[in-house]
Amino acid sequence: MGVLENILACAAYLGDVDAEERTQIFERLFKERVNIKRESIMRTYKDMGEDWNQTLYTLLLKYLGSTHNGEAMEQLSRVVSYNMIAKERGALLNIEALLLGGAGLLDLYTEDSYIRALKEEFIHLQAKYNITPLSAEVWRLHYIYPNTHPTLRLVQFAASVHQQALSFDTATECRTRKDVHKILSGAASEYWLEHFAFGSNATASAHIGAFTKDLLGINVIIPILVANGVFMENSELISRALNLAKNIPAEDNRYIKMWQNPAAPIAISAIDSQAMLHLHRTYCENNLCKACLIWVKRRGL
């Protein structure tokens, strides 16, 4: 059988098995995927001087950058560190100046009174923290969805950090989807809704959307809970991560659609959709059917 035929057959099998057994299968696959992410997070943790706050900050920026600007966002987290942001969070202008100035984006904007204030503040902060800005060329700024434009993401992030202090302790206290969303709940000012993109009349939301916040919960908060739980030998954190994943709804993307039956969906929570994604990316795409739990069960082996 080809890859697609196997996927359809395995999806049909999952739809027919007892719900309790399917839950056990999904949880096992979910843990496999989270452990892969945990290993990646621990590499980032080592690279960030074994600082959990900096690790969380780096990962949040990276995932906010999405596919096109994730690498540039990660570079920015090294140029403008967590500690700089934490020290300046009392003033929104300072955080915006740090992030946009450090990103090398401020000089791209037509100067008005607000941009001038940001530039002047960044000159001060640049000297204070010895910042070498990134080149604007590292950013993809055109032909992307307005809501994922890096300038908009940075000012949304700045507003969120200004509203509520970002810390690793806050992240590890997340127990519900609402807790995750609260971490990045700040709203960008009207100025940026009109000026974030160059020479464009594009409109966007002041807030980071619920879909993106869910993805940050799935790809950053949950794995970092597991990583720290394993590192500290704290089983409570690992259990909290699993419960949090149950509280976040399943993703809806092209991979999940291949496994879902629209008439009777089997992916309800993030555990289920992450399990499906892990199945597809790890086993199906690499033709590892004989190593796959579902294929083995379906074949009665």
Coordinates of C-alpha atoms in Angstrom, one line a residue:
M1 CA 0.0 0.0 0.0
G2 CA 1.1 3.6 -0.6
V3 CA 1.5 6.2 2.0
L4 CA -1.9 7.8 1.4
E5 CA -3.7 4.4 1.4
N6 CA -2.1 3.5 4.7
I7 CA -3.1 6.8 6.3
L8 CA -6.7 6.3 5.2
A9 CA -6.7 2.7 6.5
C10 CA -5.1 3.7 9.8
A11 CA -7.5 6.7 10.2
A12 CA -10.4 4.4 9.7
Y13 CA -9.0 2.0 12.2
L14 CA -8.6 4.8 14.8
G15 CA -12.2 5.8 14.2
D16 CA -13.4 2.3 14.9
V17 CA -11.4 1.4 18.0
D18 CA -12.8 1.8 21.5
A19 CA -12.6 5.4 22.8
E20 CA -10.6 4.4 25.8
E21 CA -8.0 2.5 23.7
R22 CA -7.8 5.4 21.3
T23 CA -7.1 7.7 24.2
Q24 CA -4.3 5.5 25.4
I25 CA -2.8 5.4 21.8
F26 CA -3.0 9.1 21.5
E27 CA -1.4 9.8 24.9
R28 CA 1.5 7.5 24.1
L29 CA 2.1 9.2 20.7
F30 CA 1.7 12.6 22.3
K31 CA 4.4 11.8 24.9
E32 CA 6.7 10.7 22.1
R33 CA 6.3 14.0 20.4
V34 CA 6.7 16.1 23.5
N35 CA 9.9 14.2 24.4
I36 CA 11.3 15.2 21.0
K37 CA 10.4 18.8 21.8
R38 CA 11.8 18.5 25.3
E39 CA 15.2 17.5 23.9
S40 CA 15.2 20.5 21.6
I41 CA 14.2 22.8 24.5
M42 CA 17.0 21.4 26.7
R43 CA 19.5 22.3 23.9
T44 CA 18.1 25.8 23.8
Y45 CA 18.3 25.9 27.6
K46 CA 22.0 25.0 27.5
D47 CA 22.6 27.5 24.7
M48 CA 20.9 30.2 26.8
G49 CA 23.3 29.8 29.7
E50 CA 20.9 27.5 31.6
D51 CA 18.5 30.4 32.1
W52 CA 14.8 29.3 32.1
N53 CA 13.5 32.8 31.7
Q54 CA 15.7 33.5 28.7
T55 CA 14.7 30.1 27.2
L56 CA 11.0 30.8 27.5
Y57 CA 11.5 34.3 26.0
T58 CA 13.5 32.9 23.1
L59 CA 11.0 30.2 22.3
L60 CA 8.0 32.5 22.5
L61 CA 9.6 35.0 20.1
K62 CA 10.7 32.2 17.8
Y63 CA 7.2 30.7 17.5
L64 CA 5.6 34.2 17.1
G65 CA 7.9 34.6 14.1
S66 CA 6.3 31.6 12.5
T67 CA 7.9 29.9 9.5
H68 CA 9.1 33.0 7.7
N69 CA 10.6 35.0 10.6
G70 CA 11.2 32.4 13.4
E71 CA 15.0 32.4 12.9
A72 CA 15.2 36.2 12.9
M73 CA 13.1 36.3 16.1
E74 CA 15.4 33.8 17.7
Q75 CA 18.4 36.0 16.7
L76 CA 16.6 39.0 18.2
S77 CA 16.2 37.3 21.6
R78 CA 20.0 37.1 21.8
V79 CA 20.4 40.8 20.8
V80 CA 17.7 42.0 23.2
S81 CA 17.8 39.7 26.1
Y82 CA 15.1 38.7 28.6
N83 CA 16.8 40.7 31.3
M84 CA 16.8 43.9 29.3
I85 CA 13.1 43.5 28.7
A86 CA 12.4 42.7 32.3
K87 CA 14.2 45.8 33.5
E88 CA 12.4 48.1 31.0
R89 CA 8.9 46.6 31.2
G90 CA 7.5 49.5 33.2
A91 CA 7.5 51.7 30.1
L92 CA 5.9 50.4 26.9
L93 CA 7.8 52.9 24.8
N94 CA 11.1 51.4 26.1
I95 CA 10.1 47.8 25.3
E96 CA 9.0 48.8 21.8
A97 CA 12.2 50.7 21.3
L98 CA 14.3 47.8 22.5
L99 CA 12.6 45.2 20.3
L100 CA 12.1 47.3 17.1
G101 CA 15.4 49.0 17.4
G102 CA 17.3 45.8 18.2
A103 CA 15.5 44.2 15.2
G104 CA 16.9 46.9 12.9
L105 CA 13.4 47.8 11.8
L106 CA 13.0 51.4 13.2
D107 CA 14.9 53.0 10.4
L108 CA 12.5 51.6 7.8
Y109 CA 9.6 53.7 9.1
T110 CA 8.8 57.2 8.0
E111 CA 9.8 59.5 10.8
D112 CA 6.9 61.1 12.8
S113 CA 6.8 62.2 16.4
Y114 CA 6.2 58.7 17.7
I115 CA 8.9 57.0 15.6
R116 CA 11.3 59.8 16.5
A117 CA 10.6 59.2 20.2
L118 CA 11.3 55.4 19.7
K119 CA 14.5 56.2 17.9
E120 CA 15.7 58.6 20.6
E121 CA 14.8 56.0 23.3
F122 CA 16.6 53.3 21.5
I123 CA 19.8 55.4 21.2
H124 CA 19.8 55.6 25.0
L125 CA 19.0 51.9 25.5
Q126 CA 21.5 50.8 22.9
A127 CA 24.3 52.6 24.8
K128 CA 23.0 51.4 28.1
Y129 CA 23.0 47.7 27.1
N130 CA 25.6 47.7 24.4
I131 CA 23.2 46.5 21.7
T132 CA 24.3 45.7 18.2
P133 CA 21.1 45.7 16.1
L134 CA 20.2 43.1 13.6
S135 CA 20.2 44.0 9.9
A136 CA 16.7 44.7 8.6
E137 CA 17.6 42.3 5.8
V138 CA 17.2 39.2 8.1
W139 CA 13.4 39.8 8.1
R140 CA 10.8 38.8 5.6
L141 CA 8.5 41.8 5.5
H142 CA 6.5 41.4 2.3
Y143 CA 4.1 38.8 0.9
I144 CA 3.1 37.5 4.3
Y145 CA -0.2 37.6 6.2
P146 CA -0.8 40.9 7.9
N147 CA -1.4 39.3 11.3
T148 CA 2.0 37.6 11.1
H149 CA 4.0 40.7 10.2
P150 CA 7.1 40.8 12.5
T151 CA 6.6 44.5 13.5
L152 CA 3.0 43.7 14.6
R153 CA 4.1 40.6 16.4
L154 CA 6.8 42.6 18.3
V155 CA 4.5 45.4 19.4
Q156 CA 1.9 42.9 20.5
F157 CA 4.6 41.1 22.5
A158 CA 5.8 44.4 23.9
A159 CA 2.2 45.3 25.0
S160 CA 1.8 41.8 26.6
V161 CA 5.0 42.0 28.6
H162 CA 4.2 45.5 29.7
Q163 CA 0.8 44.4 30.9
Q164 CA 2.0 41.3 32.7
A165 CA 5.5 40.4 33.6
L166 CA 6.8 37.5 31.6
S167 CA 8.5 34.8 33.6
F168 CA 9.2 31.1 33.6
D169 CA 7.4 30.8 36.9
T170 CA 4.2 32.3 35.4
A171 CA 4.4 29.8 32.5
T172 CA 4.8 26.8 34.9
E173 CA 1.7 27.9 36.7
C174 CA -0.4 27.5 33.6
R175 CA -3.2 25.0 34.2
T176 CA -5.8 26.0 31.6
R177 CA -6.1 27.4 28.1
K178 CA -7.1 30.7 29.7
D179 CA -3.9 30.8 31.7
V180 CA -1.9 30.4 28.5
H181 CA -3.8 33.1 26.7
K182 CA -3.3 35.5 29.5
I183 CA 0.5 35.4 29.1
L184 CA 0.2 37.2 25.7
S185 CA -3.0 39.2 26.1
G186 CA -1.7 42.7 25.5
A187 CA -3.1 44.8 22.7
A188 CA -1.0 46.8 20.2
S189 CA -1.8 50.5 20.0
E190 CA -3.9 51.9 17.2
Y191 CA -0.8 53.6 15.8
W192 CA 0.7 50.2 14.9
L193 CA -2.5 48.8 13.4
E194 CA -2.2 51.6 10.8
H195 CA 1.6 51.6 10.4
F196 CA 3.0 48.1 10.9
A197 CA 3.4 47.4 7.2
F198 CA 5.2 49.6 4.8
G199 CA 3.2 51.3 2.0
S200 CA 0.2 49.1 2.7
N201 CA -3.4 49.6 3.7
A202 CA -3.5 46.1 5.3
T203 CA -5.4 45.8 8.6
A204 CA -4.8 43.5 11.4
S205 CA -5.9 42.7 15.0
A206 CA -4.4 44.5 18.0
H207 CA -4.3 41.1 19.8
I208 CA -2.5 37.9 19.2
G209 CA -5.3 35.6 18.1
A210 CA -6.6 32.6 20.0
F211 CA -5.3 30.2 17.4
T212 CA -1.7 31.5 17.7
K213 CA -2.0 31.5 21.5
D214 CA -3.1 27.9 21.4
L215 CA -0.1 27.0 19.2
L216 CA 2.2 28.8 21.7
G217 CA 0.7 26.7 24.5
I218 CA 1.2 23.5 22.5
N219 CA 4.7 24.2 21.1
V220 CA 6.2 26.2 24.0
I221 CA 4.4 26.1 27.3
I222 CA 3.5 22.4 27.4
P223 CA 7.0 21.2 26.2
I224 CA 8.8 23.5 28.6
L225 CA 6.7 22.2 31.5
V226 CA 7.7 18.7 30.6
A227 CA 11.4 19.7 30.1
N228 CA 11.6 21.4 33.4
G229 CA 9.6 18.6 35.1
V230 CA 12.0 15.9 33.8
F231 CA 15.1 18.1 34.6
M232 CA 13.9 18.8 38.2
E233 CA 12.4 15.3 38.6
N234 CA 9.1 17.0 39.3
S235 CA 6.2 14.7 38.2
E236 CA 3.6 17.3 39.1
L237 CA 4.8 19.6 36.3
I238 CA 4.6 16.7 33.8
S239 CA 1.1 15.9 34.9
R240 CA 0.2 19.6 34.7
A241 CA 1.5 19.6 31.1
L242 CA -0.7 16.6 30.2
N243 CA -3.8 18.2 31.7
L244 CA -3.1 21.5 30.0
A245 CA -2.9 19.7 26.6
K246 CA -6.3 18.2 27.4
N247 CA -7.6 21.7 28.0
I248 CA -6.5 23.1 24.6
P249 CA -8.6 22.2 21.6
A250 CA -7.2 20.1 18.7
E251 CA -5.4 21.9 15.9
D252 CA -6.9 22.1 12.5
N253 CA -4.4 21.9 9.7
R254 CA -3.8 20.0 6.5
Y255 CA -2.1 17.1 8.4
I256 CA -5.0 16.7 10.9
K257 CA -7.6 16.9 8.1
M258 CA -6.0 13.7 6.6
W259 CA -6.7 11.8 9.8
Q260 CA -10.0 13.3 10.8
N261 CA -13.5 12.1 9.9
P262 CA -15.5 15.3 9.6
A263 CA -18.7 13.4 10.5
A264 CA -17.2 12.0 13.7
P265 CA -14.0 13.8 14.7
I266 CA -11.6 11.8 16.8
A267 CA -9.2 14.7 17.5
I268 CA -10.8 16.8 20.3
S269 CA -7.8 18.0 22.3
A270 CA -4.3 19.1 21.6
I271 CA -3.1 15.6 22.7
D272 CA -5.1 14.1 19.9
S273 CA -4.0 16.5 17.1
Q274 CA -0.4 16.4 18.3
A275 CA -0.5 12.6 18.2
M276 CA -1.9 12.7 14.7
L277 CA 0.8 15.1 13.6
H278 CA 3.5 12.9 15.2
L279 CA 2.1 9.9 13.4
H280 CA 2.2 11.7 10.1
R281 CA 5.5 13.4 10.3
T282 CA 7.5 10.7 12.1
Y283 CA 6.1 7.4 10.8
C284 CA 4.1 8.0 7.6
E285 CA 6.4 10.4 5.9
N286 CA 9.4 8.2 6.6
N287 CA 7.7 5.0 5.7
L288 CA 8.1 3.6 9.2
C289 CA 4.9 1.6 9.2
K290 CA 6.4 -1.5 10.9
A291 CA 7.6 0.7 13.8
C292 CA 4.2 2.4 14.1
L293 CA 1.9 1.3 17.0
I294 CA -1.3 1.9 14.9
W295 CA -0.1 0.0 11.9
V296 CA 0.9 -3.0 14.1
K297 CA -2.4 -3.0 15.9
R298 CA -4.4 -2.7 12.6
R299 CA -2.5 -5.6 11.1
G300 CA -3.1 -7.7 14.3
L301 CA 0.7 -8.2 14.7

